[in-house]
Coordinates of C-alpha atoms in Angstrom, one line a residue:
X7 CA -49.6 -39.3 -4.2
X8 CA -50.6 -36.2 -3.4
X9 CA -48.5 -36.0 0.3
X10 CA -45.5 -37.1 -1.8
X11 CA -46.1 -34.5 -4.4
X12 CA -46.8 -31.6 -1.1
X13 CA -43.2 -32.8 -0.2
X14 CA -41.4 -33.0 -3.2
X15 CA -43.0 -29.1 -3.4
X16 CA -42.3 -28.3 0.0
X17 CA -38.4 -29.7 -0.4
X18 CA -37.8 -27.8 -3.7
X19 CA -39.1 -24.1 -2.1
X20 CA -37.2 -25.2 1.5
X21 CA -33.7 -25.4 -1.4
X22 CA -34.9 -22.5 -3.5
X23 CA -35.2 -20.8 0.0
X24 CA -31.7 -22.1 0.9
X25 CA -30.3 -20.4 -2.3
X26 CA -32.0 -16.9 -2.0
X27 CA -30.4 -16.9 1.4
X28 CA -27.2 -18.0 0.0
X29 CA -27.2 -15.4 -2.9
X30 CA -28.4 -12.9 -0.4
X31 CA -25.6 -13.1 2.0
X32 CA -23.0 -13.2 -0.7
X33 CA -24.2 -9.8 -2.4
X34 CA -24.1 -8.6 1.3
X35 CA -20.6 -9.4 1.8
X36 CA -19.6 -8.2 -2.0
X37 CA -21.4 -4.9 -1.4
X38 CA -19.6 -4.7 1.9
X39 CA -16.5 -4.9 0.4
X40 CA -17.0 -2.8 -2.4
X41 CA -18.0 0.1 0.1
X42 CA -15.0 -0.7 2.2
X43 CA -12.8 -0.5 -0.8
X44 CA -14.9 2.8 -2.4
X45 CA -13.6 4.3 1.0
X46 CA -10.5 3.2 0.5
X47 CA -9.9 4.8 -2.7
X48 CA -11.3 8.3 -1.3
X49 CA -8.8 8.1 1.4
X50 CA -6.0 7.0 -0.2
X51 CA -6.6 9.8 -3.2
X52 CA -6.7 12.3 -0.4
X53 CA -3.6 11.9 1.1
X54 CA -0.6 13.4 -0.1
X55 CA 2.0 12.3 2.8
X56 CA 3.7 9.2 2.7
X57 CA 3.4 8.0 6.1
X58 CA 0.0 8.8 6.4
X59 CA -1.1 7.1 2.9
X60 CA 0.8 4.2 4.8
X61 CA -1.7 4.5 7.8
X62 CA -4.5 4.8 5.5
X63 CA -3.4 2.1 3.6
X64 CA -3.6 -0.3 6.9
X65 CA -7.3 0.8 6.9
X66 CA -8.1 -0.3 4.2
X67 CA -6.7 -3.3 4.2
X68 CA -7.9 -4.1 7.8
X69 CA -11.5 -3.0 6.3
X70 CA -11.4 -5.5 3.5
X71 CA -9.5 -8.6 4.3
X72 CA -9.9 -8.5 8.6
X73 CA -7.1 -10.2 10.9
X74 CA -3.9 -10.3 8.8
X75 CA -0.5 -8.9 8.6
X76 CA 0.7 -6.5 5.6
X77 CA 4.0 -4.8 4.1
X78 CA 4.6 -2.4 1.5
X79 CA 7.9 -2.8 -0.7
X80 CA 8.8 0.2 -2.4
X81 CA 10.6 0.4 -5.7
X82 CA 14.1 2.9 -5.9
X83 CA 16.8 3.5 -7.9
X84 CA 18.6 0.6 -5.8
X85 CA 16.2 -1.3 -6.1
X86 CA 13.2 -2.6 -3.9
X87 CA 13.6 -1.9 -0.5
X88 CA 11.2 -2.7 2.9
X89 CA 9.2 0.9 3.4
X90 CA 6.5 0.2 5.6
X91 CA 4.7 -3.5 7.4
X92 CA 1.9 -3.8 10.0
X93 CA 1.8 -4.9 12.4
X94 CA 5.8 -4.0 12.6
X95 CA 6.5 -5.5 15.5
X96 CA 5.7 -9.2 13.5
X97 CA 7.0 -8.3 10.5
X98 CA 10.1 -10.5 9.3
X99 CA 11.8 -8.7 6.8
X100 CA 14.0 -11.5 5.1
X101 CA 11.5 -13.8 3.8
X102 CA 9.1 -10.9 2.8
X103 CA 12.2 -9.4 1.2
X104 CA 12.1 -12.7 -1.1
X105 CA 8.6 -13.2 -1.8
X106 CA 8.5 -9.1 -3.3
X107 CA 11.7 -10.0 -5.1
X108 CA 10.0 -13.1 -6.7
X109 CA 6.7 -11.3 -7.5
X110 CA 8.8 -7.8 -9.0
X111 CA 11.0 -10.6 -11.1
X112 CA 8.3 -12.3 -12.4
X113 CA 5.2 -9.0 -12.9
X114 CA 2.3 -10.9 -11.6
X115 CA 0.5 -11.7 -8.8
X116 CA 1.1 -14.9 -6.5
X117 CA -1.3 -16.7 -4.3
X118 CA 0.0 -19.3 -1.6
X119 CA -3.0 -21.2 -0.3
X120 CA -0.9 -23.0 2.6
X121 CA 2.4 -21.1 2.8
X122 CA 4.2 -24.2 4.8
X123 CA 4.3 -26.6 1.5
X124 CA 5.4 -24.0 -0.5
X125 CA 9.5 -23.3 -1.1
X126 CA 8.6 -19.5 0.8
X127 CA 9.1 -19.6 4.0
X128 CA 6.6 -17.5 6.4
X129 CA 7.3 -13.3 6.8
X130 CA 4.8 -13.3 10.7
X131 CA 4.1 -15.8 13.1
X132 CA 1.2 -17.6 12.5
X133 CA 0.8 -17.4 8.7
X134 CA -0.7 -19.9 7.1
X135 CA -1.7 -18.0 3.2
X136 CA -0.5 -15.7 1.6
X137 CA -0.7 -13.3 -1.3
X138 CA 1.2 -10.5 -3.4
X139 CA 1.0 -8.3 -6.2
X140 CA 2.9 -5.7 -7.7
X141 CA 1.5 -2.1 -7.2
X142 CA 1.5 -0.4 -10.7
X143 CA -0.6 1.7 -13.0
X144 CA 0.0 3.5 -15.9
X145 CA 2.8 5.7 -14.6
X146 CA 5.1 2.4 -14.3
X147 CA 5.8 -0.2 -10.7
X148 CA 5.5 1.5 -7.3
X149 CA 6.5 -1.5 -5.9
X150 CA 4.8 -4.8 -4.1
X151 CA 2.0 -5.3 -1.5
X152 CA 1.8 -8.1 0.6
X153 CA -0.6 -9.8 2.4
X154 CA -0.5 -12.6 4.8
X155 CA -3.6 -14.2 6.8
X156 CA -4.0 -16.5 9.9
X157 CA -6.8 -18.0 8.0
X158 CA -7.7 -19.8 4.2
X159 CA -8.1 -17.0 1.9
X160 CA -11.6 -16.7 -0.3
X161 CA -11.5 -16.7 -4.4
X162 CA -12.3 -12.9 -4.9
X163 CA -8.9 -11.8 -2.3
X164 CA -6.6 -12.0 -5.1
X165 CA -8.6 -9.7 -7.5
X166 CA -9.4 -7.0 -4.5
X167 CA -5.8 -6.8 -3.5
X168 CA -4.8 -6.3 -6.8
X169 CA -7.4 -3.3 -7.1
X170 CA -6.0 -1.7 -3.8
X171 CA -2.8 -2.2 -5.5
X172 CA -3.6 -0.2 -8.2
X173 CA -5.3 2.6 -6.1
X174 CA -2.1 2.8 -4.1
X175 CA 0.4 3.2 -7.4
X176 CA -1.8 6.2 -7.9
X177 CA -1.8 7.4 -4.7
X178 CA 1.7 6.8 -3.8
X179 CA 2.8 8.4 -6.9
X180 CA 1.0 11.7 -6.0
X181 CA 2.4 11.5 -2.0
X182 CA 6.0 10.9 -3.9
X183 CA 5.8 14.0 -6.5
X184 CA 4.3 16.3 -3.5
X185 CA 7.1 15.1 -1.6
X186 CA 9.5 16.0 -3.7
X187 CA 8.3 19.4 -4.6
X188 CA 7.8 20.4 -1.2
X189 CA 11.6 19.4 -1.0
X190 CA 12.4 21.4 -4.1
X191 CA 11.0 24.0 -2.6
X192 CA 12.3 23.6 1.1
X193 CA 15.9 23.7 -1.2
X194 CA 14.9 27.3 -2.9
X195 CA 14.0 29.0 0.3
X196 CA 17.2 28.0 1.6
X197 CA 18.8 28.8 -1.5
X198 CA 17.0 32.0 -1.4
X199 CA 18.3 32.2 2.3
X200 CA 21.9 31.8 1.8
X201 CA 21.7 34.7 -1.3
X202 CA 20.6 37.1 1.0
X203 CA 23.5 36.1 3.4
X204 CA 25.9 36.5 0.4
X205 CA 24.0 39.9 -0.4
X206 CA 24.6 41.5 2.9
X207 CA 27.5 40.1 3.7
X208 CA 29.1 41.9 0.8
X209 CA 27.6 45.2 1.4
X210 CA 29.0 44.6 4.5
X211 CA 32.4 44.5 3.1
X212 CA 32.0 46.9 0.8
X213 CA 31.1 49.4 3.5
X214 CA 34.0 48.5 5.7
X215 CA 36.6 48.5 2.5
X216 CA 35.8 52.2 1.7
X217 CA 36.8 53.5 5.0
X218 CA 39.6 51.7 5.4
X219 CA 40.9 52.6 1.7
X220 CA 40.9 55.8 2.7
X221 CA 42.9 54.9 5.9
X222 CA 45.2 53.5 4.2
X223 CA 45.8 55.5 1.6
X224 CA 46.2 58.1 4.5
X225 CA 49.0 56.1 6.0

């Protein structure tokens, strides 16, 4: 009795060890992750160009989901339209074009656990999952981020994509307004430019038309 009742002890501290471990290495990973996407969201707030919140952007994504393959759809006047994908090379542009177009129609995210059964068909080689979701914020939709992965993807990818999502509305809105001031303003020096040009080339004229009044008038 007593050798049973050392094993039955010895069993239930060899499973409570078991799920310690368990726990352990699952707060591991989460704080990983939430590190990797703190950094994220410090990079992507301090970028103000485009193409290099693109490039950070892959970073982060490479830094919280691993091996995988990306694109970025960006919402116009027109419409959406492809802006950016990683690796490019891989990227096919058709059938990510219809999985944004299905996930900016409908507002929410989508998850495709084995992309081959599904009615999608796959946007890189390889790709066996996938998942979207629209990029917005409280300024309105950005666009759509996509994500596709060689692998099965875990429970909590969804709800990280979406946050990077929603650090990247922000983001990209801020790249888009600089943008477009620095263009206002590239216009107003130009503007400012061609005035001068206007400016001197009528005092130019007027100096040459008082001469040749009087030259005239002489004749």
């Amino acid at each position: 009795g007593n050798l049973v009742a050392a094993m039955l002890r010895r069993e239930a501290e060899r499973k409570a060890l078991s799920s310690s471990q368990q726990a352990l290495g699952e707060l591991t990973e989460w704080s990983g992750r939430l590190s990797a996407l703190l950094n994220g969201a410090r990079m992507l707030a301090g970028t103000l160009d485009p193409d290099a919140l693109m490039r950070e952007l892959e970073d982060v994504m490479n830094g919280l989901f691993g091996l995988h393959a990306g694109c970025f759809f960006r919402l116009t006047g027109k419409g959406l339209e492809y802006y950016h994908g990683w690796p490019a090379a891989r990227i096919r542009k058709e059938p990510a074009t219809v999985l944004a177009q299905h996930i900016h129609k409908h507002g929410r995210s989508l998850c495709l656990e084995d992309i081959e059964s599904s009615p999608f068909a796959p946007f890189h080689d390889g790709q066996k999952s996938f998942l979207g979701v629209p990029v917005e914020s409280q300024y309105g939709v950005a666009g759509v981020l996509l994500m596709g992965s060689l692998g099965t993807l875990q429970s909590d990818d969804q709800e990280f994509l979406y946050l990077v999502g929603l650090m990247l509305a922000v983001a990209y809105r801020g790249a888009d307004i600089h943008w477009q001031l620095k263009t206002s303003q590239e216009q107003l020096v130009q503007a400012g430019k061609l005035a001068a040009v206007g400016q001197l080339a009528a005092g130019v004229a007027h100096e040459l038309n008082t001469p040749l009044g009087t030259v005239l008038l002489s004749l």
